[in-house]
Amino acid sequence: MTALAPIVTLAASCTLLESNGLTIATQKLLFDGESAPGGVVLHHHIVSAGGFFFINVPAAHMLALNLDDSTITRVSVHDEDQRYSIVFKHLQHALVYLAKHYGLSLADHCALSTTDAAPCSSVIVVPAHLSTPPRLTRRPLSTTAFSPFGVMHMAKKQPIRVFLDQEIHSRYLIQAGTNSLTPSALGELLIEYGITQLERGDKAPLKAPAGDASPAPHDNEA
C-alpha cells in the first residue's frame, strides 16, 4: 500500500501579547491535525509599521532547509543551538517557505492581514519529502550567525537570564518588532553595544534609571 503524505496545516493563531501597538502571536504546524512536541512554529510580530514573521524550527531540520532563499532576512539561533528562527518581512513569504519545505497548502492562507502588503502568488505545492533536497551552500549553522553586516562564524553562544519589570519588558518587545528583530537578536545587539561602550571607558550604559531591571525571583532560581 502506498503511504500518503500527511495533510499539513497551521493551527489557529494563539495571541501571546497585545498591547501598545504590538501583537505577538504563534501558530503551530500540524501534520494530519497533530503537532509534534518541539515542532515547527510560525511567529507573528505585528506593529503599526508592519512588523515581521519568523519560523522557529528544531536544529535537526536546518540541513534540509534552503537558507539561500531571497525572502529570508536573517536567521538566529536559540536554546543553546537547539532551535533556529528563520525571519521574513512578510507573512506570505513565510507561508510560501512552509509550503516549499513542509508541504503546507496555501489554499487556506491566501487572505493576508492588513499589515502585510506582500502579494499572494499562485504556488504549486510539492510535499517536502517528494521534492529534491535543496542545495545548502553555507557552513553548518552551529558555528554561523547572521547580521546586517553579513555572515559571521563564531563559537557556540552561551545563554544568560535577564529579569525586567513589565513596563520595560513591553518596551523591549515593541522595539524588537519595530526594528524587525527577534527578542533574542535585539538583546544580543544591546548587550554587545553596551559592552563595547564600557570597554571604551564610557560608563553611560551603567547609568540606566533605577528600577528598570528587577532582581531575579529567588523562589524560581536554583
CSV table of C-alpha atoms in Angstrom, one decimal:
chain,number,residue,atom,x,y,z
A,1,MET,CA,0.0,0.0,0.0
A,2,THR,CA,1.3,3.4,-0.9
A,3,ALA,CA,1.8,5.7,2.1
A,4,LEU,CA,0.1,9.1,1.7
A,5,ALA,CA,1.8,12.3,2.6
A,6,PRO,CA,0.3,13.9,5.7
A,7,ILE,CA,-2.0,16.9,5.4
A,8,VAL,CA,-0.1,19.9,6.6
A,9,THR,CA,-2.0,22.8,8.1
A,10,LEU,CA,-1.5,25.7,10.6
A,11,ALA,CA,-3.2,25.7,13.9
A,12,ALA,CA,-5.4,28.6,14.9
A,13,SER,CA,-3.5,31.7,15.9
A,14,CYS,CA,-2.6,31.9,19.6
A,15,THR,CA,-2.1,35.5,20.8
A,16,LEU,CA,0.7,35.9,23.4
A,17,LEU,CA,0.8,39.6,23.7
A,18,GLU,CA,-1.4,42.5,22.5
A,19,SER,CA,-0.6,46.0,23.8
A,20,ASN,CA,0.8,49.4,22.9
A,21,GLY,CA,0.6,48.8,19.2
A,22,LEU,CA,2.3,45.4,19.3
A,23,THR,CA,0.7,42.0,18.7
A,24,ILE,CA,2.7,38.8,19.1
A,25,ALA,CA,1.0,35.5,18.1
A,26,THR,CA,2.0,32.0,17.2
A,27,GLN,CA,0.7,29.1,15.0
A,28,LYS,CA,1.9,25.5,15.3
A,29,LEU,CA,2.4,23.5,12.1
A,30,LEU,CA,0.1,20.5,12.2
A,31,PHE,CA,0.6,17.2,10.4
A,32,ASP,CA,-2.8,15.4,9.9
A,33,GLY,CA,-4.1,17.7,12.6
A,34,GLU,CA,-1.5,16.9,15.2
A,35,SER,CA,1.5,19.0,16.4
A,36,ALA,CA,4.8,17.3,17.5
A,37,PRO,CA,6.4,18.4,20.7
A,38,GLY,CA,9.2,20.8,19.9
A,39,GLY,CA,7.9,21.1,16.3
A,40,VAL,CA,7.7,23.9,13.8
A,41,VAL,CA,6.0,27.2,15.0
A,42,LEU,CA,5.2,30.3,12.9
A,43,HIS,CA,5.5,33.5,14.9
A,44,HIS,CA,3.8,36.8,14.1
A,45,HIS,CA,5.3,40.1,15.4
A,46,ILE,CA,3.0,42.8,14.2
A,47,VAL,CA,3.4,46.6,14.9
A,48,SER,CA,1.7,49.6,13.3
A,49,ALA,CA,4.7,49.9,11.0
A,50,GLY,CA,4.4,46.4,9.7
A,51,GLY,CA,6.4,44.0,11.9
A,52,PHE,CA,8.0,40.7,10.8
A,53,PHE,CA,7.4,37.0,10.9
A,54,PHE,CA,9.6,34.0,11.6
A,55,ILE,CA,9.5,30.2,11.5
A,56,ASN,CA,11.0,28.6,14.6
A,57,VAL,CA,12.4,25.1,13.8
A,58,PRO,CA,14.4,22.3,15.5
A,59,ALA,CA,18.1,22.3,14.8
A,60,ALA,CA,17.7,18.9,13.1
A,61,HIS,CA,15.7,20.4,10.3
A,62,MET,CA,18.3,23.0,9.3
A,63,LEU,CA,20.5,20.9,7.0
A,64,ALA,CA,17.4,20.1,4.9
A,65,LEU,CA,16.2,23.8,4.5
A,66,ASN,CA,17.2,26.2,1.8
A,67,LEU,CA,18.9,29.2,3.6
A,68,ASP,CA,19.7,30.9,0.3
A,69,ASP,CA,16.0,31.8,-0.2
A,70,SER,CA,15.9,35.5,-1.2
A,71,THR,CA,12.9,36.2,1.0
A,72,ILE,CA,14.8,35.3,4.2
A,73,THR,CA,16.0,38.5,6.1
A,74,ARG,CA,18.0,36.8,8.8
A,75,VAL,CA,18.5,33.5,10.8
A,76,SER,CA,19.0,33.5,14.5
A,77,VAL,CA,19.9,30.7,17.0
A,78,HIS,CA,18.1,29.9,20.3
A,79,ASP,CA,18.2,27.4,23.2
A,80,GLU,CA,21.9,26.6,23.0
A,81,ASP,CA,21.8,25.8,19.3
A,82,GLN,CA,18.8,23.5,19.7
A,83,ARG,CA,16.4,25.7,17.7
A,84,TYR,CA,16.6,28.3,14.9
A,85,SER,CA,14.4,31.2,13.8
A,86,ILE,CA,14.1,32.0,10.0
A,87,VAL,CA,12.9,35.6,9.7
A,88,PHE,CA,10.8,37.1,6.9
A,89,LYS,CA,9.5,40.6,6.3
A,90,HIS,CA,6.1,39.4,5.0
A,91,LEU,CA,3.7,36.7,6.2
A,92,GLN,CA,3.2,35.4,2.6
A,93,HIS,CA,6.9,34.8,2.3
A,94,ALA,CA,6.9,32.7,5.5
A,95,LEU,CA,3.8,30.7,4.2
A,96,VAL,CA,5.4,30.1,0.8
A,97,TYR,CA,8.6,28.8,2.6
A,98,LEU,CA,6.5,26.5,4.7
A,99,ALA,CA,4.8,25.2,1.5
A,100,LYS,CA,8.1,24.5,-0.2
A,101,HIS,CA,9.8,22.7,2.7
A,102,TYR,CA,6.9,21.2,4.7
A,103,GLY,CA,4.1,20.8,2.2
A,104,LEU,CA,1.8,23.4,3.7
A,105,SER,CA,-1.2,24.1,1.4
A,106,LEU,CA,-1.6,27.8,0.7
A,107,ALA,CA,-5.3,27.5,-0.3
A,108,ASP,CA,-6.5,28.4,3.2
A,109,HIS,CA,-3.8,31.1,3.9
A,110,CYS,CA,-4.1,33.5,0.9
A,111,ALA,CA,-6.0,36.1,2.8
A,112,LEU,CA,-3.3,38.4,4.2
A,113,SER,CA,-3.6,40.6,7.2
A,114,THR,CA,-4.0,44.4,6.7
A,115,THR,CA,-0.4,44.9,8.0
A,116,ASP,CA,1.2,42.6,5.4
A,117,ALA,CA,1.2,44.0,1.9
A,118,ALA,CA,3.1,41.2,0.2
A,119,PRO,CA,1.1,39.8,-2.8
A,120,CYS,CA,-0.5,36.4,-2.7
A,121,SER,CA,1.1,34.3,-5.5
A,122,SER,CA,-0.1,31.1,-7.0
A,123,VAL,CA,2.2,28.3,-6.0
A,124,ILE,CA,2.3,24.6,-6.9
A,125,VAL,CA,2.9,22.8,-3.6
A,126,VAL,CA,5.2,19.8,-3.6
A,127,PRO,CA,5.5,17.9,-0.3
A,128,ALA,CA,9.0,18.3,1.1
A,129,HIS,CA,9.7,14.6,1.2
A,130,LEU,CA,8.9,14.3,-2.6
A,131,SER,CA,11.0,17.2,-3.7
A,132,THR,CA,14.7,17.4,-4.5
A,133,PRO,CA,16.6,18.4,-1.3
A,134,PRO,CA,17.7,22.0,-1.7
A,135,ARG,CA,21.4,22.8,-2.0
A,136,LEU,CA,22.9,24.1,1.2
A,137,THR,CA,25.9,26.3,0.5
A,138,ARG,CA,26.6,27.7,3.9
A,139,ARG,CA,28.6,26.2,6.7
A,140,PRO,CA,26.9,24.2,9.5
A,141,LEU,CA,24.8,26.6,11.5
A,142,SER,CA,26.2,25.5,14.8
A,143,THR,CA,29.0,28.0,14.1
A,144,THR,CA,27.2,30.5,11.9
A,145,ALA,CA,25.4,33.7,12.8
A,146,PHE,CA,23.7,36.3,10.5
A,147,SER,CA,23.8,40.0,11.0
A,148,PRO,CA,23.0,43.1,8.8
A,149,PHE,CA,26.8,43.1,8.0
A,150,GLY,CA,26.9,39.6,6.6
A,151,VAL,CA,27.7,36.1,7.7
A,152,MET,CA,29.8,35.7,10.9
A,153,HIS,CA,31.4,32.5,12.1
A,154,MET,CA,31.8,32.1,15.8
A,155,ALA,CA,31.9,29.8,18.7
A,156,LYS,CA,28.9,28.3,20.4
A,157,LYS,CA,26.8,31.0,22.1
A,158,GLN,CA,26.1,30.9,25.8
A,159,PRO,CA,22.7,31.9,27.3
A,160,ILE,CA,22.1,34.4,30.1
A,161,ARG,CA,18.9,35.3,32.0
A,162,VAL,CA,17.7,38.9,32.5
A,163,PHE,CA,14.7,39.9,34.6
A,164,LEU,CA,12.7,43.0,33.6
A,165,ASP,CA,9.8,44.9,35.0
A,166,GLN,CA,6.6,44.6,33.0
A,167,GLU,CA,6.8,48.1,31.5
A,168,ILE,CA,10.4,47.7,30.4
A,169,HIS,CA,9.6,44.2,29.0
A,170,SER,CA,6.8,45.6,26.9
A,171,ARG,CA,9.0,48.4,25.6
A,172,TYR,CA,11.7,45.8,24.8
A,173,LEU,CA,9.2,43.7,22.7
A,174,ILE,CA,7.9,46.8,20.9
A,175,GLN,CA,11.5,47.8,19.9
A,176,ALA,CA,12.1,44.2,18.7
A,177,GLY,CA,9.1,44.3,16.5
A,178,THR,CA,9.7,47.9,15.3
A,179,ASN,CA,13.2,47.0,14.2
A,180,SER,CA,12.3,43.7,12.7
A,181,LEU,CA,14.3,41.7,15.2
A,182,THR,CA,13.6,38.7,17.3
A,183,PRO,CA,13.7,39.5,21.1
A,184,SER,CA,16.9,37.3,21.3
A,185,ALA,CA,18.6,39.1,18.5
A,186,LEU,CA,17.7,42.5,20.0
A,187,GLY,CA,19.1,41.5,23.4
A,188,GLU,CA,22.3,40.3,21.8
A,189,LEU,CA,22.8,43.5,19.9
A,190,LEU,CA,22.1,45.7,23.0
A,191,ILE,CA,24.5,43.7,25.2
A,192,GLU,CA,27.2,43.8,22.6
A,193,TYR,CA,26.8,47.6,22.2
A,194,GLY,CA,26.8,48.1,26.0
A,195,ILE,CA,29.9,46.0,26.5
A,196,THR,CA,31.7,47.8,23.7
A,197,GLN,CA,30.9,51.2,25.3
A,198,LEU,CA,32.2,50.0,28.7
A,199,GLU,CA,35.4,48.7,27.1
A,200,ARG,CA,36.0,52.2,25.6
A,201,GLY,CA,35.6,53.7,29.1
A,202,ASP,CA,32.1,55.1,28.5
A,203,LYS,CA,30.1,54.3,31.7
A,204,ALA,CA,26.8,55.6,30.2
A,205,PRO,CA,25.3,52.0,29.9
A,206,LEU,CA,25.6,51.7,33.7
A,207,LYS,CA,23.5,54.9,34.3
A,208,ALA,CA,20.1,53.5,33.4
A,209,PRO,CA,17.3,54.8,35.6
A,210,ALA,CA,16.9,52.9,38.9
A,211,GLY,CA,14.1,50.3,38.7
A,212,ASP,CA,14.5,49.4,35.0
A,213,ALA,CA,15.6,45.9,35.9
A,214,SER,CA,14.2,43.8,38.6
A,215,PRO,CA,16.2,41.2,40.5
A,216,ALA,CA,15.7,37.5,39.8
A,217,PRO,CA,12.8,35.9,41.7
A,218,HIS,CA,14.6,33.8,44.4
A,219,ASP,CA,11.8,31.3,44.6
A,220,ASN,CA,12.3,30.3,40.9
A,221,GLU,CA,16.1,30.2,41.0
A,222,ALA,CA,18.2,27.3,42.0
